Amino acid sequence: MDQALLVFITVAEKKNFTRAAEELHMTQPAVSQYIQMLERNAGTKLLDRSSKYVQLNKAGEIVYHHAKEIVGLYSRMQYLVDDLLHKATGPLAIGASYTFGEYVLPRIIARLQEQYPLIQPAITIGNTKDISEGVAGSEFEIGIVEGEFPHEKLHIEPFAEDLMDVMVSSAHRLAGQEPVAITDLAEETWIVRESGSGTRDAVESMFARLGFRPRSFMEFGSNQLIKESVEAGLGITLLSRWAVRKEIALGTLKRLHVQGTPVARRFYLITPATKFHTRAADVFRELLLLDRASIPL
């Protein structure tokens, strides 16, 4: 691996030469020499320096982005070589969008650890767009998302179905109505996820299919915040049945029976578009596909 790239990445993330040196178990002059060498090779300064911190300039941002990808590819290459021994070991970087990552993935990881204790999973939760770009950029070896994000560097396959319902507080005026008219839904404030989220895509598709547009929106970046807000009576929402199981059991949220719901969508498994995958990624994928029979609701 190019040590200069690793040093540069660490300095950029720590924003400080001293902290980067401590992280890398190097002297500060050695760190400075690597940065100077990289800047000479690039033909330009990559960092803006002050007495308190350093930060990337425009050229540095370009180098940092590609350096992360290069280092990730090198690590992946090494694990693939190690996997010729057919042992499922080592780190496994998994990216998952919020619904699957928060409500389904934990029990699958528990099964993975039971069967393959030498695998070290590291999980990142984000929206569909972020996770897909992370897999394409070699930040994650495998991703699970709730919406399609076509990309030439990705292999995308649907593997399970998710069902989504319109949810309200149990004290909401519509909670006792059955069925609920579309016109009633249009008058409500809808609490929705941010753009780039698979849940937001599902909401927008439902609006188009049912032929209405709500009078007002509130946009939040997490399912938990949306649930808390709906419970507080701030509005209504569309969420996966996985996300609201506890609230339904506790009686704090209630499903509305609306024509055209529940909304069905798919969970997608995304991997780099290459025939080479680590043994850890392969066994996780196999476990995920074996477990999918229990995922649909």
Short mmCIF file of C-alpha atoms in Angstrom, two decimals:
data_model
loop_
_atom_site.label_atom_id
_atom_site.label_comp_id
_atom_site.label_asym_id
_atom_site.label_seq_id
_atom_site.Cartn_x
_atom_site.Cartn_y
_atom_site.Cartn_z
CA MET A 1 0.00 0.00 0.00
CA ASP A 2 1.22 3.55 -0.72
CA GLN A 3 2.15 4.83 2.75
CA ALA A 4 1.95 8.46 1.59
CA LEU A 5 -1.73 8.04 0.71
CA LEU A 6 -2.48 6.47 4.08
CA VAL A 7 -0.69 9.31 5.88
CA PHE A 8 -2.52 11.90 3.78
CA ILE A 9 -5.91 10.35 4.53
CA THR A 10 -5.17 10.30 8.25
CA VAL A 11 -4.03 13.94 8.30
CA ALA A 12 -7.12 14.99 6.33
CA GLU A 13 -9.45 13.17 8.74
CA LYS A 14 -7.66 14.21 11.95
CA LYS A 15 -7.15 17.79 10.67
CA ASN A 16 -3.91 17.89 12.63
CA PHE A 17 -0.37 16.62 12.03
CA THR A 18 0.24 15.73 15.67
CA ARG A 19 -2.95 13.68 16.05
CA ALA A 20 -2.26 11.96 12.71
CA ALA A 21 1.26 11.05 13.88
CA GLU A 22 -0.15 9.58 17.09
CA GLU A 23 -2.72 7.58 15.15
CA LEU A 24 -0.06 6.20 12.78
CA HIS A 25 2.59 5.70 15.50
CA MET A 26 4.97 7.95 13.59
CA THR A 27 6.90 11.11 14.36
CA GLN A 28 5.42 14.41 13.25
CA PRO A 29 8.42 15.19 10.97
CA ALA A 30 7.88 11.83 9.23
CA VAL A 31 4.23 12.69 8.63
CA SER A 32 5.23 16.09 7.23
CA GLN A 33 7.74 14.45 4.88
CA TYR A 34 5.11 12.11 3.46
CA ILE A 35 2.73 15.01 2.86
CA GLN A 36 5.46 17.07 1.19
CA MET A 37 6.37 14.12 -1.05
CA LEU A 38 2.74 13.65 -2.07
CA GLU A 39 2.35 17.36 -2.79
CA ARG A 40 5.51 17.32 -4.92
CA ASN A 41 4.19 14.39 -6.91
CA ALA A 42 0.81 16.10 -7.33
CA GLY A 43 2.49 19.36 -8.33
CA THR A 44 0.40 21.46 -5.95
CA LYS A 45 -0.46 22.05 -2.32
CA LEU A 46 -3.18 19.74 -1.00
CA LEU A 47 -3.72 21.17 2.47
CA ASP A 48 -4.42 24.63 3.85
CA ARG A 49 -2.46 24.98 7.09
CA SER A 50 -3.08 27.19 10.12
CA SER A 51 -1.65 27.25 13.64
CA LYS A 52 -4.54 25.15 14.94
CA TYR A 53 -5.55 22.79 12.16
CA VAL A 54 -5.14 21.75 8.54
CA GLN A 55 -7.90 21.24 6.02
CA LEU A 56 -8.23 20.06 2.45
CA ASN A 57 -8.18 22.57 -0.37
CA LYS A 58 -9.88 21.84 -3.70
CA ALA A 59 -6.97 19.78 -5.03
CA GLY A 60 -6.77 17.97 -1.70
CA GLU A 61 -10.44 17.02 -1.86
CA ILE A 62 -9.84 15.34 -5.23
CA VAL A 63 -6.79 13.45 -3.98
CA TYR A 64 -8.56 12.46 -0.74
CA HIS A 65 -11.55 11.02 -2.61
CA HIS A 66 -9.38 8.89 -4.88
CA ALA A 67 -6.93 7.97 -2.12
CA LYS A 68 -9.78 6.49 -0.07
CA GLU A 69 -10.83 4.41 -3.06
CA ILE A 70 -7.26 3.26 -3.78
CA VAL A 71 -6.60 2.25 -0.17
CA GLY A 72 -9.95 0.45 -0.05
CA LEU A 73 -9.15 -1.46 -3.23
CA TYR A 74 -5.73 -2.45 -1.92
CA SER A 75 -7.20 -3.80 1.33
CA ARG A 76 -9.86 -5.65 -0.62
CA MET A 77 -7.18 -7.18 -2.89
CA GLN A 78 -5.27 -8.43 0.14
CA TYR A 79 -8.37 -10.03 1.67
CA LEU A 80 -9.18 -11.73 -1.64
CA VAL A 81 -5.70 -13.26 -1.71
CA ASP A 82 -6.11 -14.38 1.90
CA ASP A 83 -9.47 -15.91 1.02
CA LEU A 84 -7.76 -18.42 -1.24
CA LEU A 85 -7.42 -20.35 2.02
CA HIS A 86 -11.25 -20.49 2.05
CA LYS A 87 -11.50 -19.12 5.55
CA ALA A 88 -14.24 -16.58 6.22
CA THR A 89 -12.25 -14.16 8.35
CA GLY A 90 -11.39 -10.51 8.63
CA PRO A 91 -13.34 -7.26 8.44
CA LEU A 92 -16.57 -6.96 6.47
CA ALA A 93 -17.78 -3.44 5.68
CA ILE A 94 -21.57 -3.43 5.32
CA GLY A 95 -23.69 -0.44 4.36
CA ALA A 96 -27.44 -0.50 4.95
CA SER A 97 -30.22 1.99 4.52
CA TYR A 98 -32.20 2.93 7.59
CA THR A 99 -35.16 0.55 7.61
CA PHE A 100 -33.18 -2.60 6.92
CA GLY A 101 -30.12 -1.52 8.86
CA GLU A 102 -31.96 -0.56 12.03
CA TYR A 103 -34.74 -3.13 12.19
CA VAL A 104 -33.72 -6.26 10.22
CA LEU A 105 -29.93 -6.39 9.97
CA PRO A 106 -29.07 -6.84 13.70
CA ARG A 107 -30.53 -10.36 13.94
CA ILE A 108 -28.76 -11.37 10.69
CA ILE A 109 -25.46 -10.10 12.08
CA ALA A 110 -26.08 -12.11 15.24
CA ARG A 111 -26.47 -15.25 13.12
CA LEU A 112 -23.36 -14.36 11.12
CA GLN A 113 -21.30 -14.03 14.30
CA GLU A 114 -22.64 -17.32 15.60
CA GLN A 115 -21.64 -19.20 12.45
CA TYR A 116 -18.52 -17.22 11.46
CA PRO A 117 -16.99 -15.73 14.62
CA LEU A 118 -13.77 -14.68 12.85
CA ILE A 119 -15.63 -12.21 10.61
CA GLN A 120 -15.53 -8.66 11.98
CA PRO A 121 -18.57 -6.77 10.63
CA ALA A 122 -18.55 -2.98 10.55
CA ILE A 123 -21.97 -1.49 9.78
CA THR A 124 -22.75 1.97 8.44
CA ILE A 125 -26.33 3.24 8.23
CA GLY A 126 -27.28 5.84 5.60
CA ASN A 127 -29.86 6.54 2.94
CA THR A 128 -30.07 4.55 -0.28
CA LYS A 129 -28.04 7.05 -2.31
CA ASP A 130 -25.20 7.25 0.22
CA ILE A 131 -24.93 3.49 0.68
CA SER A 132 -25.00 2.80 -3.06
CA GLU A 133 -22.26 5.36 -3.67
CA GLY A 134 -20.28 3.83 -0.81
CA VAL A 135 -20.36 0.39 -2.43
CA ALA A 136 -19.43 1.87 -5.81
CA GLY A 137 -16.52 3.70 -4.19
CA SER A 138 -15.23 0.57 -2.37
CA GLU A 139 -16.12 1.99 1.04
CA PHE A 140 -18.45 -0.99 1.61
CA GLU A 141 -18.15 -4.55 0.33
CA ILE A 142 -21.88 -5.11 0.37
CA GLY A 143 -24.98 -2.94 0.77
CA ILE A 144 -28.67 -3.43 1.49
CA VAL A 145 -31.02 -0.67 0.39
CA GLU A 146 -34.73 -0.02 -0.06
CA GLY A 147 -34.57 1.56 -3.48
CA GLU A 148 -32.78 1.07 -6.78
CA PHE A 149 -29.78 3.27 -7.53
CA PRO A 150 -28.45 2.22 -10.96
CA HIS A 151 -24.69 2.55 -11.28
CA GLU A 152 -22.22 1.02 -13.73
CA LYS A 153 -19.98 -0.15 -10.87
CA LEU A 154 -22.79 -1.97 -9.03
CA HIS A 155 -24.52 -5.32 -9.24
CA ILE A 156 -28.07 -4.90 -7.92
CA GLU A 157 -30.47 -7.73 -7.09
CA PRO A 158 -33.83 -7.71 -5.31
CA PHE A 159 -34.02 -10.27 -2.52
CA ALA A 160 -37.04 -9.55 -0.29
CA GLU A 161 -40.25 -7.56 -0.05
CA ASP A 162 -41.14 -4.88 2.48
CA LEU A 163 -44.66 -3.63 3.28
CA MET A 164 -45.39 -0.04 4.30
CA ASP A 165 -48.46 1.49 5.95
CA VAL A 166 -49.80 4.98 6.58
CA MET A 167 -49.21 5.61 10.29
CA VAL A 168 -50.78 8.07 12.73
CA SER A 169 -50.74 8.69 16.46
CA SER A 170 -53.29 6.55 18.30
CA ALA A 171 -54.89 9.86 19.41
CA HIS A 172 -55.15 11.23 15.85
CA ARG A 173 -58.60 12.11 14.48
CA LEU A 174 -58.22 9.56 11.69
CA ALA A 175 -57.17 6.69 13.99
CA GLY A 176 -60.73 5.50 14.47
CA GLN A 177 -61.88 5.83 10.86
CA GLU A 178 -62.09 2.83 8.54
CA PRO A 179 -61.47 3.15 5.69
CA VAL A 180 -59.77 6.55 5.39
CA ALA A 181 -60.51 8.68 2.33
CA ILE A 182 -57.73 9.99 0.11
CA THR A 183 -59.08 13.53 0.58
CA ASP A 184 -58.45 13.23 4.32
CA LEU A 185 -54.85 12.27 3.70
CA ALA A 186 -54.31 15.26 1.44
CA GLU A 187 -55.31 17.64 4.24
CA GLU A 188 -52.73 16.29 6.66
CA THR A 189 -49.14 17.33 7.30
CA TRP A 190 -46.88 14.51 6.13
CA ILE A 191 -43.60 13.78 7.88
CA VAL A 192 -41.21 12.28 5.33
CA ARG A 193 -37.59 11.26 4.90
CA GLU A 194 -35.02 13.27 2.97
CA SER A 195 -34.43 13.03 -0.78
CA GLY A 196 -32.18 10.09 -1.62
CA SER A 197 -33.96 7.84 0.86
CA GLY A 198 -35.74 4.70 -0.33
CA THR A 199 -38.58 5.48 2.09
CA ARG A 200 -38.98 8.94 0.53
CA ASP A 201 -39.12 7.38 -2.95
CA ALA A 202 -41.89 5.03 -1.76
CA VAL A 203 -43.89 7.95 -0.33
CA GLU A 204 -43.58 9.96 -3.53
CA SER A 205 -44.64 6.95 -5.61
CA MET A 206 -47.68 6.47 -3.38
CA PHE A 207 -48.70 10.13 -3.77
CA ALA A 208 -48.48 9.82 -7.56
CA ARG A 209 -50.36 6.51 -7.65
CA LEU A 210 -53.18 7.70 -5.38
CA GLY A 211 -53.42 11.04 -7.18
CA PHE A 212 -52.93 13.57 -4.40
CA ARG A 213 -50.34 15.94 -2.99
CA PRO A 214 -50.38 16.83 0.73
CA ARG A 215 -50.84 20.44 1.75
CA SER A 216 -47.65 20.47 3.82
CA PHE A 217 -44.50 18.46 4.55
CA MET A 218 -41.96 18.09 7.32
CA GLU A 219 -38.70 16.42 6.29
CA PHE A 220 -36.63 14.49 8.83
CA GLY A 221 -33.46 12.43 8.46
CA SER A 222 -34.30 9.35 10.52
CA ASN A 223 -37.16 6.89 11.02
CA GLN A 224 -36.91 7.23 14.79
CA LEU A 225 -37.39 11.00 14.66
CA ILE A 226 -40.34 10.54 12.31
CA LYS A 227 -41.98 8.03 14.68
CA GLU A 228 -41.50 10.31 17.69
CA SER A 229 -42.98 13.23 15.74
CA VAL A 230 -46.00 11.25 14.61
CA GLU A 231 -46.58 10.03 18.17
CA ALA A 232 -46.49 13.68 19.28
CA GLY A 233 -49.24 14.53 16.79
CA LEU A 234 -47.15 16.61 14.38
CA GLY A 235 -48.39 14.75 11.30
CA ILE A 236 -48.75 11.39 9.59
CA THR A 237 -46.29 9.24 7.67
CA LEU A 238 -45.64 6.13 5.61
CA LEU A 239 -43.26 3.64 7.26
CA SER A 240 -42.22 0.02 6.97
CA ARG A 241 -43.96 -2.49 9.20
CA TRP A 242 -40.51 -3.45 10.44
CA ALA A 243 -39.97 0.09 11.74
CA VAL A 244 -43.21 0.33 13.74
CA ARG A 245 -43.58 -3.13 15.29
CA LYS A 246 -42.86 -1.94 18.84
CA GLU A 247 -45.04 1.15 18.55
CA ILE A 248 -47.96 -0.90 17.23
CA ALA A 249 -47.54 -3.38 20.09
CA LEU A 250 -47.42 -0.52 22.63
CA GLY A 251 -50.44 1.18 21.06
CA THR A 252 -48.70 4.52 20.47
CA LEU A 253 -49.07 4.34 16.67
CA LYS A 254 -51.93 3.04 14.56
CA ARG A 255 -52.13 1.84 10.94
CA LEU A 256 -54.67 3.52 8.70
CA HIS A 257 -56.67 1.39 6.29
CA VAL A 258 -56.37 3.27 3.02
CA GLN A 259 -57.25 2.00 -0.44
CA GLY A 260 -54.04 1.15 -2.27
CA THR A 261 -52.08 0.29 0.87
CA PRO A 262 -50.00 -1.34 2.20
CA VAL A 263 -47.34 -0.13 -0.20
CA ALA A 264 -45.04 -2.95 -1.33
CA ARG A 265 -41.42 -2.30 -2.14
CA ARG A 266 -38.27 -4.40 -2.38
CA PHE A 267 -35.06 -4.65 -0.45
CA TYR A 268 -32.06 -4.72 -2.80
CA LEU A 269 -28.67 -6.33 -2.29
CA ILE A 270 -25.86 -4.36 -3.94
CA THR A 271 -22.27 -5.48 -4.49
CA PRO A 272 -19.39 -4.22 -6.65
CA ALA A 273 -19.77 -5.27 -10.29
CA THR A 274 -16.80 -7.64 -10.21
CA LYS A 275 -16.43 -11.40 -10.07
CA PHE A 276 -14.03 -11.07 -7.13
CA HIS A 277 -15.54 -10.93 -3.65
CA THR A 278 -14.08 -11.70 -0.26
CA ARG A 279 -15.08 -14.94 1.40
CA ALA A 280 -16.63 -12.91 4.24
CA ALA A 281 -18.86 -11.03 1.76
CA ASP A 282 -19.86 -14.27 0.04
CA VAL A 283 -20.93 -16.02 3.25
CA PHE A 284 -22.84 -12.94 4.39
CA ARG A 285 -24.68 -12.82 1.07
CA GLU A 286 -25.49 -16.53 1.31
CA LEU A 287 -26.80 -16.06 4.85
CA LEU A 288 -28.89 -13.07 3.78
CA LEU A 289 -30.49 -14.95 0.89
CA LEU A 290 -31.21 -17.99 3.09
CA ASP A 291 -32.86 -15.74 5.66
CA ARG A 292 -35.02 -13.80 3.20
CA ALA A 293 -37.98 -16.14 3.61
CA SER A 294 -38.51 -14.64 7.06
CA ILE A 295 -38.19 -11.01 5.94
CA PRO A 296 -41.48 -10.37 4.07
CA LEU A 297 -44.38 -9.44 6.35
#
